[in-house]
Short mmCIF file of C-alpha atoms and ligand atoms in Angstrom, two decimals:
data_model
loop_
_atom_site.label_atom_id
_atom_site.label_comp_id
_atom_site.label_asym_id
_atom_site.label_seq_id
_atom_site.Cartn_x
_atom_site.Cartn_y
_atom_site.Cartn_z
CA UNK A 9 -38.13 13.24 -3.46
CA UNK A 10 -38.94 10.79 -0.52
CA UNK A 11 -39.33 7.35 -1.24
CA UNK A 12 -38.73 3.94 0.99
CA UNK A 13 -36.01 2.56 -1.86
CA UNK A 14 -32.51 1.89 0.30
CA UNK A 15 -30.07 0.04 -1.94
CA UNK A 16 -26.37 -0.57 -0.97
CA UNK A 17 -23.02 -1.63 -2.34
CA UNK A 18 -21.67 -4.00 -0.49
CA UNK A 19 -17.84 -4.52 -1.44
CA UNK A 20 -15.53 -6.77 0.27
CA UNK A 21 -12.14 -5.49 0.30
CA UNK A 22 -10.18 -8.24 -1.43
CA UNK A 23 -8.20 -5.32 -3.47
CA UNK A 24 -9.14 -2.19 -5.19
CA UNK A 25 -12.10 -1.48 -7.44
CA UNK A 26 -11.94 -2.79 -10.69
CA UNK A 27 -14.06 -2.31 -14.02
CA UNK A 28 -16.05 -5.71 -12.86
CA UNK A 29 -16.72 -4.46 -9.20
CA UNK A 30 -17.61 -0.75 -10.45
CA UNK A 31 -20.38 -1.81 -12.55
CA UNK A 32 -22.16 -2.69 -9.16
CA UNK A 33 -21.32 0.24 -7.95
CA UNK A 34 -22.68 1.99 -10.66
CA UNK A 35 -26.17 0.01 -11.49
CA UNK A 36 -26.62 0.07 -7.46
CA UNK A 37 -25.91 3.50 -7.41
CA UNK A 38 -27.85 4.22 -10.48
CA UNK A 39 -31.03 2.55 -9.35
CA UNK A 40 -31.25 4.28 -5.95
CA UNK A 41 -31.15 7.39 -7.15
CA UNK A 42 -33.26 6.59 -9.83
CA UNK A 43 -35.97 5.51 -7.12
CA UNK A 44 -35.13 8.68 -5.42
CA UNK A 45 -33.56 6.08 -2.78
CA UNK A 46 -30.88 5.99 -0.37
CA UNK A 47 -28.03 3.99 -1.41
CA UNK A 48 -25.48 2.98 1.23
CA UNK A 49 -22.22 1.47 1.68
CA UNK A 50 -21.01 -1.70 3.28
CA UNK A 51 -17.39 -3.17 3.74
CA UNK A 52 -18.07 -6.97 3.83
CA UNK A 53 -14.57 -7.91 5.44
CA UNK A 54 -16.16 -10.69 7.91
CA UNK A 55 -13.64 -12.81 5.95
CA UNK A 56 -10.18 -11.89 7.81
CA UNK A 57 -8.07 -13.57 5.67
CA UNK A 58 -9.20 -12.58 2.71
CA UNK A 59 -8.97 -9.12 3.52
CA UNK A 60 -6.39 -6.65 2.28
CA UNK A 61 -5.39 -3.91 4.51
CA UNK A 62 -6.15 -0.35 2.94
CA UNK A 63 -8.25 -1.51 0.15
CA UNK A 64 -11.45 -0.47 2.13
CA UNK A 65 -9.94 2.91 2.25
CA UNK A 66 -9.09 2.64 -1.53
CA UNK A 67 -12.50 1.57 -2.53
CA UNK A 68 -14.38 4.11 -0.51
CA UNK A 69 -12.03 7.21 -1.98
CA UNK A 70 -12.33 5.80 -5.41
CA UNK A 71 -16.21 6.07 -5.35
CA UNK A 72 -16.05 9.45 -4.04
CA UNK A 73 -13.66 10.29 -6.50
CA UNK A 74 -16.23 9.03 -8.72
CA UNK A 75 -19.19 11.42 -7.68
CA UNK A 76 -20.75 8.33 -5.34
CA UNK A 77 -21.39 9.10 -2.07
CA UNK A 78 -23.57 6.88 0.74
CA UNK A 79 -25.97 8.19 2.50
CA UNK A 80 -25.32 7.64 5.91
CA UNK A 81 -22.12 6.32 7.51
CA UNK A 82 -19.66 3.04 6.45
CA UNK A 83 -20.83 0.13 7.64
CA UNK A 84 -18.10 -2.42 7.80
CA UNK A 85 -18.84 -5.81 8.62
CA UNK A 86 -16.05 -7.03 11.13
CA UNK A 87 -17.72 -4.40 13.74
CA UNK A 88 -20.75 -6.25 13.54
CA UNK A 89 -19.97 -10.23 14.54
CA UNK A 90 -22.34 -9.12 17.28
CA UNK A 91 -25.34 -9.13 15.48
CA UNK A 92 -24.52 -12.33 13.02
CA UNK A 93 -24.22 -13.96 16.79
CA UNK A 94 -27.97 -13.15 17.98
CA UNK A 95 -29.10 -13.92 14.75
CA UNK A 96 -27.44 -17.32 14.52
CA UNK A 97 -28.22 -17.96 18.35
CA UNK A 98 -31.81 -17.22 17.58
CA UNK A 99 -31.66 -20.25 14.91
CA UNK A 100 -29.60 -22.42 16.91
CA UNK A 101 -32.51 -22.23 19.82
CA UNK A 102 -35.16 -22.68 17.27
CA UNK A 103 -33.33 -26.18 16.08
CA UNK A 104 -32.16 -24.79 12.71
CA UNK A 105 -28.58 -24.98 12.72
CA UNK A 106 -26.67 -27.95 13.93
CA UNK A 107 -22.66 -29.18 14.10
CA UNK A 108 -20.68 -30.45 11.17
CA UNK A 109 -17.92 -32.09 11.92
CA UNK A 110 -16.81 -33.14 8.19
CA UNK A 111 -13.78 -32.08 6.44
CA UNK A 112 -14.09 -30.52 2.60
CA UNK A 113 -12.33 -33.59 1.56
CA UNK A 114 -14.85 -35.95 3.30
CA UNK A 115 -18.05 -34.10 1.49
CA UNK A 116 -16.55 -34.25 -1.84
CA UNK A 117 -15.69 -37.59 -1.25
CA UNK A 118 -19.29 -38.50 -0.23
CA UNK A 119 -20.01 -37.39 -3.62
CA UNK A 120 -18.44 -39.62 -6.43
CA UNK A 121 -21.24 -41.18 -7.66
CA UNK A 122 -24.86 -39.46 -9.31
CA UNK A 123 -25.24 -36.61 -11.55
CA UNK A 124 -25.35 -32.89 -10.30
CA UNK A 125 -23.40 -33.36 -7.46
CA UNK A 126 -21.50 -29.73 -7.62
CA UNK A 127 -22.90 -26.39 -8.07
CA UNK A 128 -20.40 -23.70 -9.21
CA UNK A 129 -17.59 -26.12 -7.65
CA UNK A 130 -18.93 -26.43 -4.16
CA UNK A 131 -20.09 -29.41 -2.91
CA UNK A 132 -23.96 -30.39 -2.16
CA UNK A 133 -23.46 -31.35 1.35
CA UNK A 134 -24.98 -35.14 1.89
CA UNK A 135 -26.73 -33.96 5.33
CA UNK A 136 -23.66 -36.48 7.24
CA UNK A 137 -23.77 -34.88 10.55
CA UNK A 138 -27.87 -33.82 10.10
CA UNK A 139 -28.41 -36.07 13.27
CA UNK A 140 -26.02 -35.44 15.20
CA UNK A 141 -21.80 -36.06 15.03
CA UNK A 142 -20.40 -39.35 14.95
CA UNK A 143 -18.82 -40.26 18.69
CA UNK A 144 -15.52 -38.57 19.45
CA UNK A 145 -15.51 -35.89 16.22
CA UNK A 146 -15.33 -32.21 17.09
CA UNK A 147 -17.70 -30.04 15.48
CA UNK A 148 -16.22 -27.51 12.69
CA UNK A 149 -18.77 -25.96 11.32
CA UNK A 150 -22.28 -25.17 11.81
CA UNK A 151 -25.27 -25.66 9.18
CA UNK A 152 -28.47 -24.65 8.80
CA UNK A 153 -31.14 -27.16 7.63
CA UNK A 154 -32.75 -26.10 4.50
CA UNK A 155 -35.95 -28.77 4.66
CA UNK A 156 -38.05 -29.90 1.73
CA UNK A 157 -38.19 -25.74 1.25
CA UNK A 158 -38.26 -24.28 -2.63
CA UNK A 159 -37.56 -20.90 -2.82
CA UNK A 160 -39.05 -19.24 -6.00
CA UNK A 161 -38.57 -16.07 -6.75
CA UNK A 162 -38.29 -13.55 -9.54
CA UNK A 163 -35.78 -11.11 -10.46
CA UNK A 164 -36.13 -7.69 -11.76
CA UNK A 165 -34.33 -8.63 -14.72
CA UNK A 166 -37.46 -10.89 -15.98
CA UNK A 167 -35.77 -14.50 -14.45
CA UNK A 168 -38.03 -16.70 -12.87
CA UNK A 169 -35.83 -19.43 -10.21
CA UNK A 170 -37.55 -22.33 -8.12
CA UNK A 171 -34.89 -23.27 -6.14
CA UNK A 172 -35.03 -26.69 -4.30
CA UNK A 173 -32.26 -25.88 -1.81
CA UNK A 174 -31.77 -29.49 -0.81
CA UNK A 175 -31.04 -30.63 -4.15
CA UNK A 176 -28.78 -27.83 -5.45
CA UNK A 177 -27.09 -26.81 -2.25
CA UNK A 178 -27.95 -29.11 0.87
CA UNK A 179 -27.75 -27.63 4.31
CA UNK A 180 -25.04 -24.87 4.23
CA UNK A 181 -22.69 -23.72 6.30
CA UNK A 182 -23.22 -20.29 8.69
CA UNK A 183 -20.17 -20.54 10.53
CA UNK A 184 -17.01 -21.78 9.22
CA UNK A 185 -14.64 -24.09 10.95
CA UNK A 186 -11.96 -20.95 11.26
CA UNK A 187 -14.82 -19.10 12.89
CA UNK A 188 -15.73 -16.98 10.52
CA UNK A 189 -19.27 -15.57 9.86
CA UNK A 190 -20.42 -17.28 6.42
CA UNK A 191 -21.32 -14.50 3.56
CA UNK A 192 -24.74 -15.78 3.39
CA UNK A 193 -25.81 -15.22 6.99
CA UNK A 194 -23.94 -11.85 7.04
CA UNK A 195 -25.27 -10.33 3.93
CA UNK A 196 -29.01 -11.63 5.59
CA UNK A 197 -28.66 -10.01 8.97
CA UNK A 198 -27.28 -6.79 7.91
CA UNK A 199 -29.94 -6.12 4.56
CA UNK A 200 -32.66 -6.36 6.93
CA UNK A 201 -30.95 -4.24 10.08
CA UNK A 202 -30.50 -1.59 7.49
CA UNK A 203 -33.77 -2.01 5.55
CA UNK A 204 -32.85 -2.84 2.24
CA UNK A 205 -35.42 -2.92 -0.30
CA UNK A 206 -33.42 -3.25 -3.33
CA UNK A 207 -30.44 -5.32 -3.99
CA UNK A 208 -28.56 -4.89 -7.07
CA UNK A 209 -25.31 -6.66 -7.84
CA UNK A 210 -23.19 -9.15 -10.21
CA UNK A 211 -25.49 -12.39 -11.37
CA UNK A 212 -22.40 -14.12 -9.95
CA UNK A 213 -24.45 -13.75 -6.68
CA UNK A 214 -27.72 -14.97 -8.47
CA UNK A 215 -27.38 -18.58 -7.33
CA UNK A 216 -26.64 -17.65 -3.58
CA UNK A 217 -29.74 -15.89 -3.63
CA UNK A 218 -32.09 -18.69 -2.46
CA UNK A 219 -29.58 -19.65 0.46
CA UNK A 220 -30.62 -15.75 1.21
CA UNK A 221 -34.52 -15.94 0.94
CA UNK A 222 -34.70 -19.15 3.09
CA UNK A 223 -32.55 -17.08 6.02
CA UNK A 224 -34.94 -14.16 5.60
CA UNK A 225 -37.84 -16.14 5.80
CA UNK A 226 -36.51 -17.72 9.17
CA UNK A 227 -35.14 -14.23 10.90
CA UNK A 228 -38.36 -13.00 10.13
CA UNK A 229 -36.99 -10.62 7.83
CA UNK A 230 -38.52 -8.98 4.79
CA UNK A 231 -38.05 -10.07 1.27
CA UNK A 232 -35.98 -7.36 -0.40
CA UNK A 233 -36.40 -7.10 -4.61
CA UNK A 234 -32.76 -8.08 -6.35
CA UNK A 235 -31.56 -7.28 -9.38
CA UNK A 236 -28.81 -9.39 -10.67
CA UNK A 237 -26.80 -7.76 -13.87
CA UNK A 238 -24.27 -9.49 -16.29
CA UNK A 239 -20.65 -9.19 -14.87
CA UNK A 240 -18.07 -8.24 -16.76
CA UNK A 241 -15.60 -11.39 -17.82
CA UNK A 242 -12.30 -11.39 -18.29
CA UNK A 243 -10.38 -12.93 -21.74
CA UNK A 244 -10.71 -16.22 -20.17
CA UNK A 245 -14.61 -15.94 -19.99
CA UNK A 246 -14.35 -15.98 -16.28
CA UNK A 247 -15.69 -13.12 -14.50
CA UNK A 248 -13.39 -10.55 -14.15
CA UNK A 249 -11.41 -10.06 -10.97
CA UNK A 250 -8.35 -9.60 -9.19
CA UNK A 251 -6.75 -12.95 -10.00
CA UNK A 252 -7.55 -12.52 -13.31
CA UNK A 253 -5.93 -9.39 -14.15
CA UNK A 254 -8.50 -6.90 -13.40
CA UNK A 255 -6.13 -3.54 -13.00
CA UNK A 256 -7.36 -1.49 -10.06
CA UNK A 257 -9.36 2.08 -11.67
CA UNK A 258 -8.26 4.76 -9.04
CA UNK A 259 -6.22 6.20 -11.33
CA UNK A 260 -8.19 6.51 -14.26
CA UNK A 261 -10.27 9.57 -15.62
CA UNK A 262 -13.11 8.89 -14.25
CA UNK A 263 -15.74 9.56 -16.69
CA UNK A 264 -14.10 7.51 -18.90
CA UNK A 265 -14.50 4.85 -16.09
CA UNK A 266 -18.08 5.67 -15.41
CA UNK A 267 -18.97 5.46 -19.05
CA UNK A 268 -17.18 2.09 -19.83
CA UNK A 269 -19.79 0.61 -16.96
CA UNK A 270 -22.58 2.54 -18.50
CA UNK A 271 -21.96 1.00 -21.98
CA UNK A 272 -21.77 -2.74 -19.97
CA UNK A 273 -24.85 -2.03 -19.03
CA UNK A 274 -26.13 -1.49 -22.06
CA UNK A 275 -27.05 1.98 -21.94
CA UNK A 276 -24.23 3.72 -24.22
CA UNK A 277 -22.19 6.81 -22.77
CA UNK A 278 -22.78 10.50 -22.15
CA UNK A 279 -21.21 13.40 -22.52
CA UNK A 280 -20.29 14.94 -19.31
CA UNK A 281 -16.56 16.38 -18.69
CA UNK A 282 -17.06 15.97 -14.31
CA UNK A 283 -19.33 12.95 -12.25
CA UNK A 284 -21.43 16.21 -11.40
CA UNK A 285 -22.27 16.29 -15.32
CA UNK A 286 -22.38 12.68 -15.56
CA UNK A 287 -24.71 11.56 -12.77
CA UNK A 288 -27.90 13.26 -13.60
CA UNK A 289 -27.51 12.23 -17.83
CA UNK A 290 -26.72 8.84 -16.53
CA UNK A 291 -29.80 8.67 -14.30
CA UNK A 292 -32.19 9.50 -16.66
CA UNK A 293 -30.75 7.40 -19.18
CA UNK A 294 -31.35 3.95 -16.38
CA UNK A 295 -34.86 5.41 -15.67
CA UNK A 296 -35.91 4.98 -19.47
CA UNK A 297 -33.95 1.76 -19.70
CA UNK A 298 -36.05 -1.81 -19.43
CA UNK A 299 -33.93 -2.32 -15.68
CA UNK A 300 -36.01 -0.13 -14.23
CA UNK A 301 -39.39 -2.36 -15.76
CA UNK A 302 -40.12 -4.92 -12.43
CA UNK A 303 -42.00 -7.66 -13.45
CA UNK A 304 -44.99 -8.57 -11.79
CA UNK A 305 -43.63 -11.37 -9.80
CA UNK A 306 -40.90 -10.25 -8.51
CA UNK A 307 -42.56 -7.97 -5.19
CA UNK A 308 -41.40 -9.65 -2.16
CA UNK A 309 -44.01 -12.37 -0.73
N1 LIG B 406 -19.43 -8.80 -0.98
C1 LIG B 406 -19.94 -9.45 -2.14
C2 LIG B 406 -18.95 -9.35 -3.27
O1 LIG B 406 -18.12 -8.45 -3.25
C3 LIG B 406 -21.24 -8.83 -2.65
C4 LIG B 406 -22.35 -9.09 -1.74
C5 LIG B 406 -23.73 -8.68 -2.25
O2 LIG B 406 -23.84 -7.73 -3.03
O3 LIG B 406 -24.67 -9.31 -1.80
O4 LIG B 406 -18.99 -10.16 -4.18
#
């Protein structure tokens, strides 16, 4: 079946797959071939020190031990600093980014008075440096200015957002004071290199998601769908992960693992002894399910 669907995984090696990570492994992988799609695979290790050596390795073996297999080669993210360069350059030209020379401690200090000042823990940035450093302080980061801009949109799973990026956000950062390529800028450049239509993932990632639109819309890039699911949480209600407790799944049978995701998402579990058995059953149980209904608004614009 041909089709222009490409969906991807996009991991970042922090540790080994765990039930939480797997179920966007599984929905991602799920959808594309659903769509009759291609469904690829991306390392996101632009974050050095974050990484964990191996776990790349780990994570790629354990989804081919799981019957899921990319189409196309591993992309991994550190080879392609590159391309987040051009793509930043061609917003620094275009006056879009500018130097930000305050410390973390210095933003959340800006920010003791007025309700709403945090999102998820980070700091709205107060726009300090927006016209230009104060004499004598070296620039740390750099930020992109987000404007006036609202950024609705509409996810496949019914959600309607209007996101006024100012007021929930502020200008964010691209590059980091360490260097390092910021996630959102990243995750921008290389979904539209690799023309991805369809991004499915944790709704952990649901609030970055306007940070993402805005970039697309200045790189010129096309507005993919997205498809945020519930993530799996962890005793403490947080979602699940590493520091948590999440216990890595390599070793476990994996149709037993494939079928624990399945029920998270709602969709029960078959009965398949191998992830040869499993796959189709588990297809054509997400093509009748209500993910694959897209509602009206949520075609890119
Ligand atoms: N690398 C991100 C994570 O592991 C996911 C990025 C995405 O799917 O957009 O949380």
């Amino acid at each position: 079946m041909q089709s222009g669907y490409v969906g991807r995984f996009a991991p970042s090696p922090t540790g080994a797959l765990h039930a939480g990570s797997l179920v966007a492994a599984l929905a991602s992988h799920l959808d594309a071939r659903a769509h009759g799609g291609r469904w690829l695979l991306r390392i996101e290790d632009v974050d050095g020190p974050r990484t964990v050596p191996g776990a790349d390795r780990d994570i790629i073996e354990t989804l081919a031990r799981l019957g899921m297999q990319p189409d196309g080669p591993v992309l991994w993210q550190s080879e392609r600093t590159a391309r987040y360069e051009q793509a930043f350059e061609f917003l620094r030209e275009r006056g879009w980014v500018y130097p930000c020379a305050c410390t973390r401690r210095e933003i959340a200090d800006s920010q003791t008075q007025g309700p709403n000042r945090v999102r998820s823990g980070e700091a709205i940035y107060p726009g300090t440096c927006r016209d230009g450093l104060a004499a004598g302080r070296p620039p740390r980061a750099w930020r992109v200015r987000v404007g006036d801009r609202r950024i609705e949109w509409t996810d496949r799973n019914g959600r309607h957002h209007d996101d006024h990026l100012a007021s929930s956000v502020g200008d964010f950062v691209l590059r980091r004071a360490d260097g390092v390529w910021a996630y959102q800028l990243a995750v921008v450049v290389d979904d539209a290199e690799h023309e991805v239509t369809d991004i499915v993932r944790g709704d952990d990632l649901t609030e970055s998601t306007a940070r993402q639109i805005l970039l697309q819309e200045r790189l010129g890039a096309r507005r993919p769908r997205y498809l945020h699911l519930p993530v799996l949480l962890a005793e403490d209600g947080r979602k699940l992960s590493k520091q948590n407790g999440a216990r890595p799944i390599a070793g476990d049978p994996p149709i037993q693992v494939l079928n624990a995701g399945l029920q998270h998402l709602g969709l029960g579990h078959v009965t398949a002894h191998t992830p040869r058995e499993f796959w189709p059953r588990a297809i054509e149980r997400w093509r009748n399910s209500h993910w694959m209904r897209t509602p009206e608004r949520s075609a890119g614009h």
